Tab-separated table of C-alpha atoms in Angstrom:
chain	number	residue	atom	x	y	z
A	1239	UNK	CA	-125.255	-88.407	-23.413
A	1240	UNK	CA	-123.479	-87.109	-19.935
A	1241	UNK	CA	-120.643	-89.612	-19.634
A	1242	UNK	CA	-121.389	-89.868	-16.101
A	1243	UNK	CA	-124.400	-91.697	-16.388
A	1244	UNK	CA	-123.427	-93.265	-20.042
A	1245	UNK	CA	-120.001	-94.733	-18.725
A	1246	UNK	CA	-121.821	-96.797	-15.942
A	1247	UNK	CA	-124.515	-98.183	-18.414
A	1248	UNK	CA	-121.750	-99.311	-20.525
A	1249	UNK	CA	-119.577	-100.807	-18.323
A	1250	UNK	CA	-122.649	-102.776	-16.858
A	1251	UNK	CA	-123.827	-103.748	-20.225
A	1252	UNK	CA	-120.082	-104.943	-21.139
A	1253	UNK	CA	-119.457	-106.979	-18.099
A	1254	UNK	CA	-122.879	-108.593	-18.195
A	1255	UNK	CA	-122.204	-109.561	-22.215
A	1256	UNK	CA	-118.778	-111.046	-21.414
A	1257	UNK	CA	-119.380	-112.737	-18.140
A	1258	UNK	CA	-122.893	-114.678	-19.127
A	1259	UNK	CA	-121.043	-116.037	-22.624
A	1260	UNK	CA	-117.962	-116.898	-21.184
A	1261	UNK	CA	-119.867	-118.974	-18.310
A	1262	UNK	CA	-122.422	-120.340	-20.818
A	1263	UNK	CA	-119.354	-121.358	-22.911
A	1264	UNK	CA	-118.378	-123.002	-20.209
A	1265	UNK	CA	-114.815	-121.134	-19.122
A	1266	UNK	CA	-115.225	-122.037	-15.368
A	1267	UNK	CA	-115.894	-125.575	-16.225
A	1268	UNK	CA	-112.381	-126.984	-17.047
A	1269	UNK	CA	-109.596	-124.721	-18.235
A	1270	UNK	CA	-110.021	-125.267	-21.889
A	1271	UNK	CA	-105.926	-123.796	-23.411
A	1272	UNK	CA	-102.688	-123.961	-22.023
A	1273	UNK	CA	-101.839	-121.992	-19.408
A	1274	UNK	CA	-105.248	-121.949	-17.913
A	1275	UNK	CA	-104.992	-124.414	-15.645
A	1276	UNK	CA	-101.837	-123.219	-13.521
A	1277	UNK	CA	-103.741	-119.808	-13.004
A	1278	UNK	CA	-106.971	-121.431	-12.226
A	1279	UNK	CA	-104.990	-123.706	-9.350
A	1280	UNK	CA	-103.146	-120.257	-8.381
A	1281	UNK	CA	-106.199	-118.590	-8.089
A	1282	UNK	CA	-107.736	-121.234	-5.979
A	1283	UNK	CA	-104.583	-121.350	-3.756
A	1284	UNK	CA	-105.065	-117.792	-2.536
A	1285	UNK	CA	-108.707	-119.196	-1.691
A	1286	UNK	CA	-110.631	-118.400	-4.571
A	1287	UNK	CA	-112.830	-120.628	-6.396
A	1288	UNK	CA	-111.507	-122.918	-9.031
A	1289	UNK	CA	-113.989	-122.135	-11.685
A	1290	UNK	CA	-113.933	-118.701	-11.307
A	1291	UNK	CA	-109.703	-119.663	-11.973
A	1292	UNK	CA	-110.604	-121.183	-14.907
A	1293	UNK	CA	-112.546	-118.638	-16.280
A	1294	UNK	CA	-109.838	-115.745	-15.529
A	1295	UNK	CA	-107.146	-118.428	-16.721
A	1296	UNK	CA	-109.162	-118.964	-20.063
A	1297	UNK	CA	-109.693	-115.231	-20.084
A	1298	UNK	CA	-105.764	-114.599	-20.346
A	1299	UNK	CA	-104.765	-117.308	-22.123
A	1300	UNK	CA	-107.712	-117.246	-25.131
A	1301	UNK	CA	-109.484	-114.676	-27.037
A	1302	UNK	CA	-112.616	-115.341	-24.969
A	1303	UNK	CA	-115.959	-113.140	-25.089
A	1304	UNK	CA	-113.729	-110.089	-22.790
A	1305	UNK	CA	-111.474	-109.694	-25.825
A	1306	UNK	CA	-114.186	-110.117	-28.548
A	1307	UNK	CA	-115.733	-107.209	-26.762
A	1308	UNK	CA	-113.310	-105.067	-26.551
A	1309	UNK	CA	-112.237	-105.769	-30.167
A	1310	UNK	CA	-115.567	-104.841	-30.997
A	1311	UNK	CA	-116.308	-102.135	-29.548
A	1312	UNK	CA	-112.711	-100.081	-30.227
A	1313	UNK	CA	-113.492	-101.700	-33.957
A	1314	UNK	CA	-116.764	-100.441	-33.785
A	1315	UNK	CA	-115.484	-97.098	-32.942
A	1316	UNK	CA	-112.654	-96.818	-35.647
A	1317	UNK	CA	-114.952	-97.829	-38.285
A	1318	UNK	CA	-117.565	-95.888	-37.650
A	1319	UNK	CA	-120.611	-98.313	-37.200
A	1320	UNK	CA	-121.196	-102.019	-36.767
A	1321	UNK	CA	-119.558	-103.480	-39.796
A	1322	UNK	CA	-116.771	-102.708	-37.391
A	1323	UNK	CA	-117.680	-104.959	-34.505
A	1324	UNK	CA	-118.460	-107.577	-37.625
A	1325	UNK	CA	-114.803	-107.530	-38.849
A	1326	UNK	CA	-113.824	-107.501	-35.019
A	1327	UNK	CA	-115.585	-111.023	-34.806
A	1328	UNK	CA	-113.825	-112.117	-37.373
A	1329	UNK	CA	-110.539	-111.826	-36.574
A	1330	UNK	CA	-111.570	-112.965	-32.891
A	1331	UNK	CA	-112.524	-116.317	-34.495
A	1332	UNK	CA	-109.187	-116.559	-36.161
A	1333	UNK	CA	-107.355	-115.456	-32.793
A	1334	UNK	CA	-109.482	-118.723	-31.410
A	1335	UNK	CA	-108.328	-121.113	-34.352
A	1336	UNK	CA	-104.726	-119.938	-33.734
A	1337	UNK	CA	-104.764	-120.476	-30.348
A	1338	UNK	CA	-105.980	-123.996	-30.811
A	1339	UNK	CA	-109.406	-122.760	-28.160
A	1340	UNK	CA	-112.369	-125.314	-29.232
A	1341	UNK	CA	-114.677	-122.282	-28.382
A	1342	UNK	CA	-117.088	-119.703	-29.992
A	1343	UNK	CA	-117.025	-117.181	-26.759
A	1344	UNK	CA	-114.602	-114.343	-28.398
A	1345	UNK	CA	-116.850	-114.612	-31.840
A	1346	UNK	CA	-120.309	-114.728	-29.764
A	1347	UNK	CA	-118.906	-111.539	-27.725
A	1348	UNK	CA	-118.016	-109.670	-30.434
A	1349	UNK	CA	-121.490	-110.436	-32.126
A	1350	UNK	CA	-123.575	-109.671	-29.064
A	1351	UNK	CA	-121.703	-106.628	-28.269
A	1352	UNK	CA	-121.758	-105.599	-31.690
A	1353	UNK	CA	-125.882	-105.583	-31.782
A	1354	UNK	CA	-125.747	-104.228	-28.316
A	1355	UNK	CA	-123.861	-100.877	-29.287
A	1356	UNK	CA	-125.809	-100.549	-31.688
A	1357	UNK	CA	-129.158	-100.208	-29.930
A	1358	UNK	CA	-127.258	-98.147	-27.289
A	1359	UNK	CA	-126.020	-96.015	-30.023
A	1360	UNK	CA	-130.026	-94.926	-30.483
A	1361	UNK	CA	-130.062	-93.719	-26.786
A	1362	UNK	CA	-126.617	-92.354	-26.728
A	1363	UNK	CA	-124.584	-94.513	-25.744
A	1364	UNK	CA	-122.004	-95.093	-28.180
A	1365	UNK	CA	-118.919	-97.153	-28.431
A	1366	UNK	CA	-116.168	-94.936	-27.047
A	1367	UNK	CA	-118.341	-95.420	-23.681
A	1368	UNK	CA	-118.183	-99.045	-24.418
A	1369	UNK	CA	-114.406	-99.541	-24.698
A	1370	UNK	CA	-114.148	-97.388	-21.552
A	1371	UNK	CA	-116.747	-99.881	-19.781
A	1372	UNK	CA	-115.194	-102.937	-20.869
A	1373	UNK	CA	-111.917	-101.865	-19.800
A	1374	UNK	CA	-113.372	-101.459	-16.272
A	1375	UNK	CA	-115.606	-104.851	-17.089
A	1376	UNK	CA	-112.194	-106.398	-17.466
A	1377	UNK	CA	-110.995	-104.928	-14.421
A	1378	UNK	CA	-113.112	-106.394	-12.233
A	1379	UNK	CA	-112.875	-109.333	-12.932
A	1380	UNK	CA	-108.811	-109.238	-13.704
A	1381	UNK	CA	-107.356	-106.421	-11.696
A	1382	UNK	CA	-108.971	-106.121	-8.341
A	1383	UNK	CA	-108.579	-109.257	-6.408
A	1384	UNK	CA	-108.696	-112.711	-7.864
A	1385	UNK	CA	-110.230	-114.433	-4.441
A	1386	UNK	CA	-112.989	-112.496	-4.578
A	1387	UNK	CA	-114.273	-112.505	-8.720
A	1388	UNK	CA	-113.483	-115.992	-8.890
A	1389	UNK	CA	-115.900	-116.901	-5.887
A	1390	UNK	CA	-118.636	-114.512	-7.821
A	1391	UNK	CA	-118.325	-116.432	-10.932
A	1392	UNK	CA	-117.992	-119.225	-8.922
A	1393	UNK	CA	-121.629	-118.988	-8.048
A	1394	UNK	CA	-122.906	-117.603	-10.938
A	1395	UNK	CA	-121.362	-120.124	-13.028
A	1396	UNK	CA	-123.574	-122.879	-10.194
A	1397	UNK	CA	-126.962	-120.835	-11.391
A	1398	UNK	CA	-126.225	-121.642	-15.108
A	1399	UNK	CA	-125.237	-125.342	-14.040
A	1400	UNK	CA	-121.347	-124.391	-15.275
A	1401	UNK	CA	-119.527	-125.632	-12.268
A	1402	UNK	CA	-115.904	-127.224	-12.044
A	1403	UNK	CA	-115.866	-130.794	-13.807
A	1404	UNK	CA	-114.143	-132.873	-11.480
């Protein structure tokens, strides 16, 4: 497939699979490992939303459902199919229990991302497009400007009923 049209699919897909679990794992809720609470309060500082600073504190701090995509898909890649993304998920679950995170985010991304390739895969989309979307994915919500992705997933963590405990 052209990688101008199979990039853009990817990078969508990616960022949709990372953002809905960590939300519906509840990253913008509370910060849930050390660390994420000082960038959540930074975040929301410099007038972003303090769920959307949880979430990109959690992100940094946690193997969350970002990282268990990634994993999976450059795992996916190396090995050749989707026992790679399966071995991916597995070490993101360790990474979790080491880092003392409560969560299943990093293990469901990995999983969902895995099957997700997969069927791609049959329409030519296949995982080098996905580590190349999840990198931008990642971006977006990491690089750009903090203010601005933490007041989207902000809101779209009030349409799954994920909002800031308080």
């Amino acid at each position: 497939m052209n990688e101008i049209i199979a990039i853009p699919i990817a990078a969508t897909l990616a960022w949709l699979n990372f953002v809905i679990i960590d939300i519906w794992m509840g990253l913008p809720e509370a910060p849930g490992v050390r660390g994420a609470k000082a960038i959540g309060k930074s975040i929301e500082k410099r007038g972003g939303d303090l769920g959307g600073g949880y979430f990109s504190g959690n992100i940094v701090c946690s193997p969350d459902a970002s990282a268990g995509t990634l994993l999976a898909s450059c795992s996916y890649y190396g090995f050749g199919g989707p026992e790679g993304g399966l071995i991916a998920a597995l070490f993101v679950y360790l990474g979790n229990r080491m880092c003392a995170d409560p969560g299943y985010a990093g293990t469901t991304g990995a999983l969902t991302i895995t099957f997700i390739i997969w069927i791609a895969s049959h329409f030519g989309i296949t995982a080098n497009y996905f580590i190349v979307g999840i990198v931008i994915a990642i971006l977006t919500i990491q690089g750009l400007y903090h203010p601005l992705s933490s007041k989207l997933i902000g809101k779209m963590a009030g349409k799954m009923n994920r909002k800031v405990i308080k």
